[in-house]
Coordinates of C-alpha atoms in Angstrom, one line a residue:
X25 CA 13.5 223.8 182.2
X26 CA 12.4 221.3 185.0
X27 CA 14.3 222.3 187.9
X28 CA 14.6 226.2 187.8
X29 CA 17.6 227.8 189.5
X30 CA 16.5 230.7 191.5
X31 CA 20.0 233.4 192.8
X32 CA 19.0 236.2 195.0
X33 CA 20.5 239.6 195.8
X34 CA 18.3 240.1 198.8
X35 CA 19.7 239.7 202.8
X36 CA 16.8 236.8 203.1
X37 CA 17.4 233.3 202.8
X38 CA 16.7 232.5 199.1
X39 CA 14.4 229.4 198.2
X40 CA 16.4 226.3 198.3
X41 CA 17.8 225.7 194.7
X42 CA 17.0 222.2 192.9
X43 CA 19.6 221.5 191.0
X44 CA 20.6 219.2 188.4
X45 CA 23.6 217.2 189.2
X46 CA 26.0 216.1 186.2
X47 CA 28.6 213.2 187.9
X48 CA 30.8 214.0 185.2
X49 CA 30.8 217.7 185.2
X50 CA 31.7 216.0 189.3
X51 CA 34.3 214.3 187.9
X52 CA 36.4 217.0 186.1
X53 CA 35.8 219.4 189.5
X54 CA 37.8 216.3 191.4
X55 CA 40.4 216.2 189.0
X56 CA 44.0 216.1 190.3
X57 CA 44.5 219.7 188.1
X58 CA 43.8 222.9 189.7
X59 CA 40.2 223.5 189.2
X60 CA 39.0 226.6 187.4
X61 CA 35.6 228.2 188.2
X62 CA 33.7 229.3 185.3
X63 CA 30.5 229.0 183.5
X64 CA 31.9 225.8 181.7
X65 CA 31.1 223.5 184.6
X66 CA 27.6 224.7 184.8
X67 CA 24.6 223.4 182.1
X68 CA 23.5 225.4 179.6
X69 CA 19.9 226.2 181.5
X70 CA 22.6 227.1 184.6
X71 CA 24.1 229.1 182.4
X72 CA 21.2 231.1 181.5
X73 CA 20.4 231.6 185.1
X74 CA 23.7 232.7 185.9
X75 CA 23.7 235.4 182.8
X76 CA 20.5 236.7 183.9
X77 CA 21.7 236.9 187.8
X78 CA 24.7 239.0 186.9
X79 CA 22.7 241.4 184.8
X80 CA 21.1 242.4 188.0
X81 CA 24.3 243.0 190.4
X82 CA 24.8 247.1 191.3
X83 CA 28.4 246.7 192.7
X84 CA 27.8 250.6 193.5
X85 CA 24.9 248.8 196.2
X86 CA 27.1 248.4 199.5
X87 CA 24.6 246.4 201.1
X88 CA 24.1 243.9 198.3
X89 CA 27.7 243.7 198.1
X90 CA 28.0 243.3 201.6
X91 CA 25.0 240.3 201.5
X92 CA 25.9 239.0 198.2
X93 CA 25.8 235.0 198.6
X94 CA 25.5 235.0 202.3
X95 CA 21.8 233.3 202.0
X96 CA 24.0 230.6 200.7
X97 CA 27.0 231.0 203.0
X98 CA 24.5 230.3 206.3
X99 CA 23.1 227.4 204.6
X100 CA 26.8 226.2 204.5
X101 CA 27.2 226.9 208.3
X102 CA 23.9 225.6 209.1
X103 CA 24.3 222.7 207.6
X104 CA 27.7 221.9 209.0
X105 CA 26.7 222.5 212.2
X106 CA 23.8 219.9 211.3
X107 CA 26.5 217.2 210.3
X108 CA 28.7 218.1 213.0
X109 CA 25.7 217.2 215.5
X110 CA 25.0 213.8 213.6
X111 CA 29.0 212.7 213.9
X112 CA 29.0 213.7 217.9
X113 CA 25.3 211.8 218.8
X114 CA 26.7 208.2 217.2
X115 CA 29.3 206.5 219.9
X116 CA 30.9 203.8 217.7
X117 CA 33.3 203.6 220.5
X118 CA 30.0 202.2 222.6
X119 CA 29.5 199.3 220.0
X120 CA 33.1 198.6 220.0
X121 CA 32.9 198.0 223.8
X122 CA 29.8 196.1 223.6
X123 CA 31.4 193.6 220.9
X124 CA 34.1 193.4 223.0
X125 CA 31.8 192.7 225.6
X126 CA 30.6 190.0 223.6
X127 CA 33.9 188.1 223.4
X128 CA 34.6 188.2 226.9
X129 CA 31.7 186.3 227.5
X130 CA 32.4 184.0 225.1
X131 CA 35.9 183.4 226.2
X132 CA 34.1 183.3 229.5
X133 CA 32.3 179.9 228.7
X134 CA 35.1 177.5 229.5
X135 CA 34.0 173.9 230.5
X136 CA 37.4 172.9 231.5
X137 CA 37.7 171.8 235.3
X138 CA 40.0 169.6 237.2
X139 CA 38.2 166.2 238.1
X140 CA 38.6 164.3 241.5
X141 CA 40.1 160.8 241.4
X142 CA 38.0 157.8 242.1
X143 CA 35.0 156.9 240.6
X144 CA 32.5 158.6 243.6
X145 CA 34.7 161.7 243.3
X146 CA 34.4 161.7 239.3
X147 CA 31.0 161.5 239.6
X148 CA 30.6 164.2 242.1
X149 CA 32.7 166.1 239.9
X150 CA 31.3 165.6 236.4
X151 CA 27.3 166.6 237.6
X152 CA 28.7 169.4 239.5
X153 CA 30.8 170.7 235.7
X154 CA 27.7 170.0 234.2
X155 CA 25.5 171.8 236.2
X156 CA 27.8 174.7 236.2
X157 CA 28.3 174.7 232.5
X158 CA 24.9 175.1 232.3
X159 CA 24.5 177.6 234.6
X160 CA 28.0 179.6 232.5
X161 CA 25.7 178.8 229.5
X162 CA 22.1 180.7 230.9
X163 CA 24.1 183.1 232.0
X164 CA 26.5 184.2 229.1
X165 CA 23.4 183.5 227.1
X166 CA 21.5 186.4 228.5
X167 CA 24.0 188.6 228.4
X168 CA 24.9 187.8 224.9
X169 CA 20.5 188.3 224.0
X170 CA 21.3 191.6 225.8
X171 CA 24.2 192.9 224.0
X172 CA 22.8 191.4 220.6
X173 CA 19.8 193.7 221.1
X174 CA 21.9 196.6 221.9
X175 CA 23.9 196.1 218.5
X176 CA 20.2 195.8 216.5
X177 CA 19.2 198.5 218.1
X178 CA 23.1 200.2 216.8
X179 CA 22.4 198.7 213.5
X180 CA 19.0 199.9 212.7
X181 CA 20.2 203.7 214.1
X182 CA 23.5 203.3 211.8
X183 CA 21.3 202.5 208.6
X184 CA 19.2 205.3 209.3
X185 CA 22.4 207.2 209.8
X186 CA 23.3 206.4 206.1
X187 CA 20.2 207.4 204.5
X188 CA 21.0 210.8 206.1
X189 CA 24.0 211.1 205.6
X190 CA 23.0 210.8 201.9
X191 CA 20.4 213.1 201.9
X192 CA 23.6 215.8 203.7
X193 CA 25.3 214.7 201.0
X194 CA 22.6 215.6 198.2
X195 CA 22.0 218.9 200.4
X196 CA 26.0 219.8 200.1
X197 CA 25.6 219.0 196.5
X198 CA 23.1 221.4 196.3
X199 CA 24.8 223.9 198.1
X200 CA 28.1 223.9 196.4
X201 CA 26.1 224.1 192.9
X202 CA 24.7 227.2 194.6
X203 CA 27.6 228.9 195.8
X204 CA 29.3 228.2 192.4
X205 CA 26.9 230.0 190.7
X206 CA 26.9 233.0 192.9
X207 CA 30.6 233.1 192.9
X208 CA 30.3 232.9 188.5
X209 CA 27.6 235.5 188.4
X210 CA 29.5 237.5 190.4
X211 CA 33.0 237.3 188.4
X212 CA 31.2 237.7 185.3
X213 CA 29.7 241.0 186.6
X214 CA 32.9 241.9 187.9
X215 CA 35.0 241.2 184.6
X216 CA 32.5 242.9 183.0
X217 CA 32.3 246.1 184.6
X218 CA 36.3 246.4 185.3
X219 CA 36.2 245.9 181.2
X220 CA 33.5 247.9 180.6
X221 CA 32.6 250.3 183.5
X222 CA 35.8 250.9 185.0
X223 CA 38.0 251.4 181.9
X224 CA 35.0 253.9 180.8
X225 CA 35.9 256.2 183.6
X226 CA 39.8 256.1 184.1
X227 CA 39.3 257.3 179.9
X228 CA 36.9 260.1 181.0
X229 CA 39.9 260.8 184.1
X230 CA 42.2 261.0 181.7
X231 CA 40.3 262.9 178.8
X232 CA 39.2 266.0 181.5
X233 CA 42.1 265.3 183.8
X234 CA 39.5 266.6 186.6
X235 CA 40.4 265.5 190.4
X236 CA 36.6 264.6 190.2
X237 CA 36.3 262.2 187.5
X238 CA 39.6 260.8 189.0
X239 CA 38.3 260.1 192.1
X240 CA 35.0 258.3 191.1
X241 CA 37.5 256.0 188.6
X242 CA 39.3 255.3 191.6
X243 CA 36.0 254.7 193.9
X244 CA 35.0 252.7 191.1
X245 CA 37.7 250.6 191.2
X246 CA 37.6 250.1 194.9
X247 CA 34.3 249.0 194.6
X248 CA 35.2 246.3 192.6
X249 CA 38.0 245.7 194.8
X250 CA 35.5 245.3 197.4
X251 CA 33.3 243.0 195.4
X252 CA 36.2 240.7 194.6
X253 CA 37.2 240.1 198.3
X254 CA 33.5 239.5 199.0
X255 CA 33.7 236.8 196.0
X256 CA 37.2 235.4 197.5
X257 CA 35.0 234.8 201.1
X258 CA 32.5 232.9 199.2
X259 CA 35.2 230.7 197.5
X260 CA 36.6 230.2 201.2
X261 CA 32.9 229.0 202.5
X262 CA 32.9 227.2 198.9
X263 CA 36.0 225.1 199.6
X264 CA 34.4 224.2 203.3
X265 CA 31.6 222.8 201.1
X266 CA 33.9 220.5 198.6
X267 CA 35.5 219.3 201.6
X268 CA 32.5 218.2 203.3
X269 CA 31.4 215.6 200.8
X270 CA 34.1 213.3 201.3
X271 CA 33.9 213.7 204.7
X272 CA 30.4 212.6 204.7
X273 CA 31.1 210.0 202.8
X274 CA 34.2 208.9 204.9
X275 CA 31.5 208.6 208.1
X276 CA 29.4 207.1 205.7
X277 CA 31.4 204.2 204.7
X278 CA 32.5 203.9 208.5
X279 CA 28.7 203.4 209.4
X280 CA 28.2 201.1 206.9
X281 CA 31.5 199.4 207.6
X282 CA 30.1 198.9 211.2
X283 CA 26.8 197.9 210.1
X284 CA 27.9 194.6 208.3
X285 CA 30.6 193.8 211.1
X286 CA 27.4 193.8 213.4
X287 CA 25.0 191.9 210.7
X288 CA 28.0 189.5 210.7
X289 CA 28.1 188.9 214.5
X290 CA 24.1 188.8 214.7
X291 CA 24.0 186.3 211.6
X292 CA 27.1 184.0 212.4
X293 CA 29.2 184.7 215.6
X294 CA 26.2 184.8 218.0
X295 CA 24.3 181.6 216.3
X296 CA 27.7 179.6 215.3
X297 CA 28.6 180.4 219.4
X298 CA 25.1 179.2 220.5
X299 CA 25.8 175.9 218.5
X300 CA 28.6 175.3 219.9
X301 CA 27.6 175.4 223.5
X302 CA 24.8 173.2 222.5
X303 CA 27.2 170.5 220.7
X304 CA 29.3 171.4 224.1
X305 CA 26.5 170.3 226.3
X306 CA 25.7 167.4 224.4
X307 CA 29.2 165.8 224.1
X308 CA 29.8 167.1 228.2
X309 CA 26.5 164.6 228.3
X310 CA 28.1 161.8 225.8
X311 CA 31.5 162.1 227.4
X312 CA 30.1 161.6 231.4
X313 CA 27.9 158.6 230.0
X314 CA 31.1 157.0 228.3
X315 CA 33.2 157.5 231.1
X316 CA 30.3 156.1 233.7
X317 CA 30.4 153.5 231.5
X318 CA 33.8 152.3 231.2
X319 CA 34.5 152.9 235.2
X320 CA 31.2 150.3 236.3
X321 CA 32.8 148.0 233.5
X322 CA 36.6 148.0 235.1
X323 CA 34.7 147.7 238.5
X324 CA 32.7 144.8 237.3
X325 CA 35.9 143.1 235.1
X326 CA 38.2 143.8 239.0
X327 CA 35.0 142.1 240.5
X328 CA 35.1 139.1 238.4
X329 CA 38.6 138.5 238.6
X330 CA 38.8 139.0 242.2
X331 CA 35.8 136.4 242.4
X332 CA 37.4 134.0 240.1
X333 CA 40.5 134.4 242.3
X334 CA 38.5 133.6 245.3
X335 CA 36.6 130.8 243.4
X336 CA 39.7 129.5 242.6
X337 CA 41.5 129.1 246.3
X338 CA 38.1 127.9 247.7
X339 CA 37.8 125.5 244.9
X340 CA 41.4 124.1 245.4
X341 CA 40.8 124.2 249.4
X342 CA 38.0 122.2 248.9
X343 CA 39.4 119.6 246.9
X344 CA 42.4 119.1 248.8
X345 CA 39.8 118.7 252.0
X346 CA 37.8 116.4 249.6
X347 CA 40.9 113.7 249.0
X348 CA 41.8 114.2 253.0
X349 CA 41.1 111.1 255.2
X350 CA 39.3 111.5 257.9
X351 CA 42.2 111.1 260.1
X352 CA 45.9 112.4 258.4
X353 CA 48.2 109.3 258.5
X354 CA 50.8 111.9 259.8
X355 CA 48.8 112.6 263.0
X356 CA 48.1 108.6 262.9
X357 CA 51.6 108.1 263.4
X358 CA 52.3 110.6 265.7
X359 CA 49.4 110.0 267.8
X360 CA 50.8 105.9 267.3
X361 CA 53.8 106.7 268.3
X362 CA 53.0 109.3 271.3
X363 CA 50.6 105.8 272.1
X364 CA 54.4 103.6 272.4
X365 CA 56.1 105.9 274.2
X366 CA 52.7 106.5 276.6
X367 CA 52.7 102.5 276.9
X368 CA 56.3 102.5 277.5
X369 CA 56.1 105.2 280.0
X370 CA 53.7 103.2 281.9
X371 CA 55.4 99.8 281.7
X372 CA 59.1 101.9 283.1
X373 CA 56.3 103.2 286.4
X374 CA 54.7 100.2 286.6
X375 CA 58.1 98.6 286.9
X376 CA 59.6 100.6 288.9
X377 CA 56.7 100.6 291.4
X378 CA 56.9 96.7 291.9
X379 CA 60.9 97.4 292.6
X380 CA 59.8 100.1 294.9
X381 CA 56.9 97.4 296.4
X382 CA 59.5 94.8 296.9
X383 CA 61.9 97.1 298.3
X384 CA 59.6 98.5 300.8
X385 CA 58.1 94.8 301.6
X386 CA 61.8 94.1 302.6
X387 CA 61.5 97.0 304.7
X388 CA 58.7 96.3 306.5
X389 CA 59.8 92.9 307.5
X390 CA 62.5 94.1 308.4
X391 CA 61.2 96.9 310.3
X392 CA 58.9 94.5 311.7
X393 CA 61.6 92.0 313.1
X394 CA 63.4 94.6 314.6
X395 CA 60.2 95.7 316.3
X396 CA 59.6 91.9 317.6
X397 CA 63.0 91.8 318.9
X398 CA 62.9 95.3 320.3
X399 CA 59.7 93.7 322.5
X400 CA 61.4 91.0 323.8
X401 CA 64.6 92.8 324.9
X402 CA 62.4 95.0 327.0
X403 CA 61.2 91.7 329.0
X404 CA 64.1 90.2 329.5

């Protein structure tokens, strides 16, 4: 056959077995009835090698009994120890916190900030939440390089992860197939000498009734007693070894689980978030353009019509100066009249300075006489 199935009775490690796998022989093994370990799950070359093997079991050998299967019981061991090792050295709790990682510095990015009124303020504002969304933007952007790196460098250890695990898996196979076959071999030996052996010596016990032959029936038996227990053992380390494979593949499918949610964020989160910020800059760009727009335009449209108000009142002003004389009529006649009652003033005082000039000549000649007469009194 191609792949020959070697068993061995000795204490050393036997050559690893390469053995033919049937998925369907699998199949009926995993089958919800109790499972029944005989040469019926085995091929017909595995068969042969099994039938050969138990030919060459001595129950009577202590020591073989004692090391029968454990080549294959070690292997077992090792190689759950082995798998044991691979589960502890992968942290998927350390990608977990680095994807979280990742969203906090997206959430992180936020261009939201409260602007200052007035058009100096908004513009003070708006290059100053520019310049620090750009800055959020560098910044969040080398962290995200950083932690996308880290989760390559988890990827391309998790894929490497999977093609061990199947190879453990293969391995398990392997060992399983080869503790199956020991345990077989050895109940075929053992049903055959209890049938054979044993029933050949409790006769001779009971055909000389000697204590002698009695006791090597019963020594006999023992020893198969013995055997059997060591078979049970290797159907304990057996059972370790069927539940192994699903557990492998459970931290299989885990790996590869966490492999495509990290291809996922590589190929869409991280490049659909780096779009983003670009369309975010841009339109951060559009919006402080639009809004510098519109504010010079309402200055300019509360510049004209202040300047058309202006325009207006000086234009008014001017033509009402324009149809002005050069003299008002009103201040004609007020400056007319003040001129009558000025003349009249003057003709009142110049009046009554002529009755104050008669008056006084009066007086004078008066005071005159009675000066004239005064003189010639004193000479009389």
């Amino acid at each position: 056959m191609d792949n020959e199935i070697k068993l061995t009775l000795e204490a050393e490690e036997p050559q690893a077995p390469a053995l033919t796998l049937d998925p369907e022989e699998q199949a009926k093994e995993t089958a919800a009835e109790p499972v029944v370990l005989d040469e019926s799950s085995l091929t017909p070359e595995e068969q042969k090698v099994v039938s050969e093997f138990a030919e060459k079991i001595d129950i009577t050998n202590s020591t073989l009994v004692l090391q029968y299967g454990s080549a294959a019981q070690k292997k077992i061991a090792s190689f759950s120890d082995t798998a044991l090792d691979k589960v502890r050295t992968k942290d998927l709790g350390e990608i977990g916190d680095e994807i979280s990682s990742l969203v906090v510095q997206l959430k992180g990015f936020d261009i939201d900030e409260e602007e200052k009124k007035g058009i100096f303020g908004w513009f003070k504002n708006t290059g100053n939440k520019i310049t620090a969304m750009k800055a959020k933007y560098d910044s969040a952007e080398v962290n995200v390089d950083k932690i996308a790196a880290a989760l390559e460098s988890h990827q391309v250890q998790l894929m490497k992860d999977v093609v061990m695990l199947d190879k453990l898996y293969e391995m398990n196979l392997n060992y399983h197939k080869e503790l199956s076959m020991y345990i077989i071999a050895g109940k075929k030996k053992l049903k055959q000498e209890r049938e054979t052996t044993l029933v050949e010596l409790q006769n001779k016990a009971k055909q000389s009734g000697l204590a002698e032959d009695a006791q090597a029936a019963n020594d006999f038996g023992q020893l198969c007693d013995n055997f059997e227990k060591k078979l049970h053992d290797l159907e304990l380390t057996r059972i370790v070894s069927v539940q192994m494979s699903p557990q492998i593949r459970l931290v299989q499918n885990n790996d590869k689980l966490m492999t495509e949610k990290i291809q996922s964020t590589l190929v869409n989160t991280i490049p659909l978030w780096k779009s983003q910020m670009v369309l975010a800059l841009g339109v951060a760009h559009s919006a402080q353009a639009v809004k510098a727009q519109r504010e010079v335009s309402d200055m300019t449209n509360e510049l004209l019509k202040k300047n058309a108000e202006k325009l207006k009142m000086s234009t008014i002003e001017t033509a009402k100066e324009s149809e002005r004389g050069v003299v008002d009529m009103e201040t004609l006649r007020i400056t007319n009249q003040s001129l009558i009652q000025t003349l009249d003033e003057v003709v009142k005082i110049q009046d009554e300075g002529r009755a104050k000039r008669r008056a006084a000549e009066e007086e004078i000649g008066k005071l005159e006489g009675e000066l004239k007469q005064k003189l010639l009194d004193i000479h009389q």
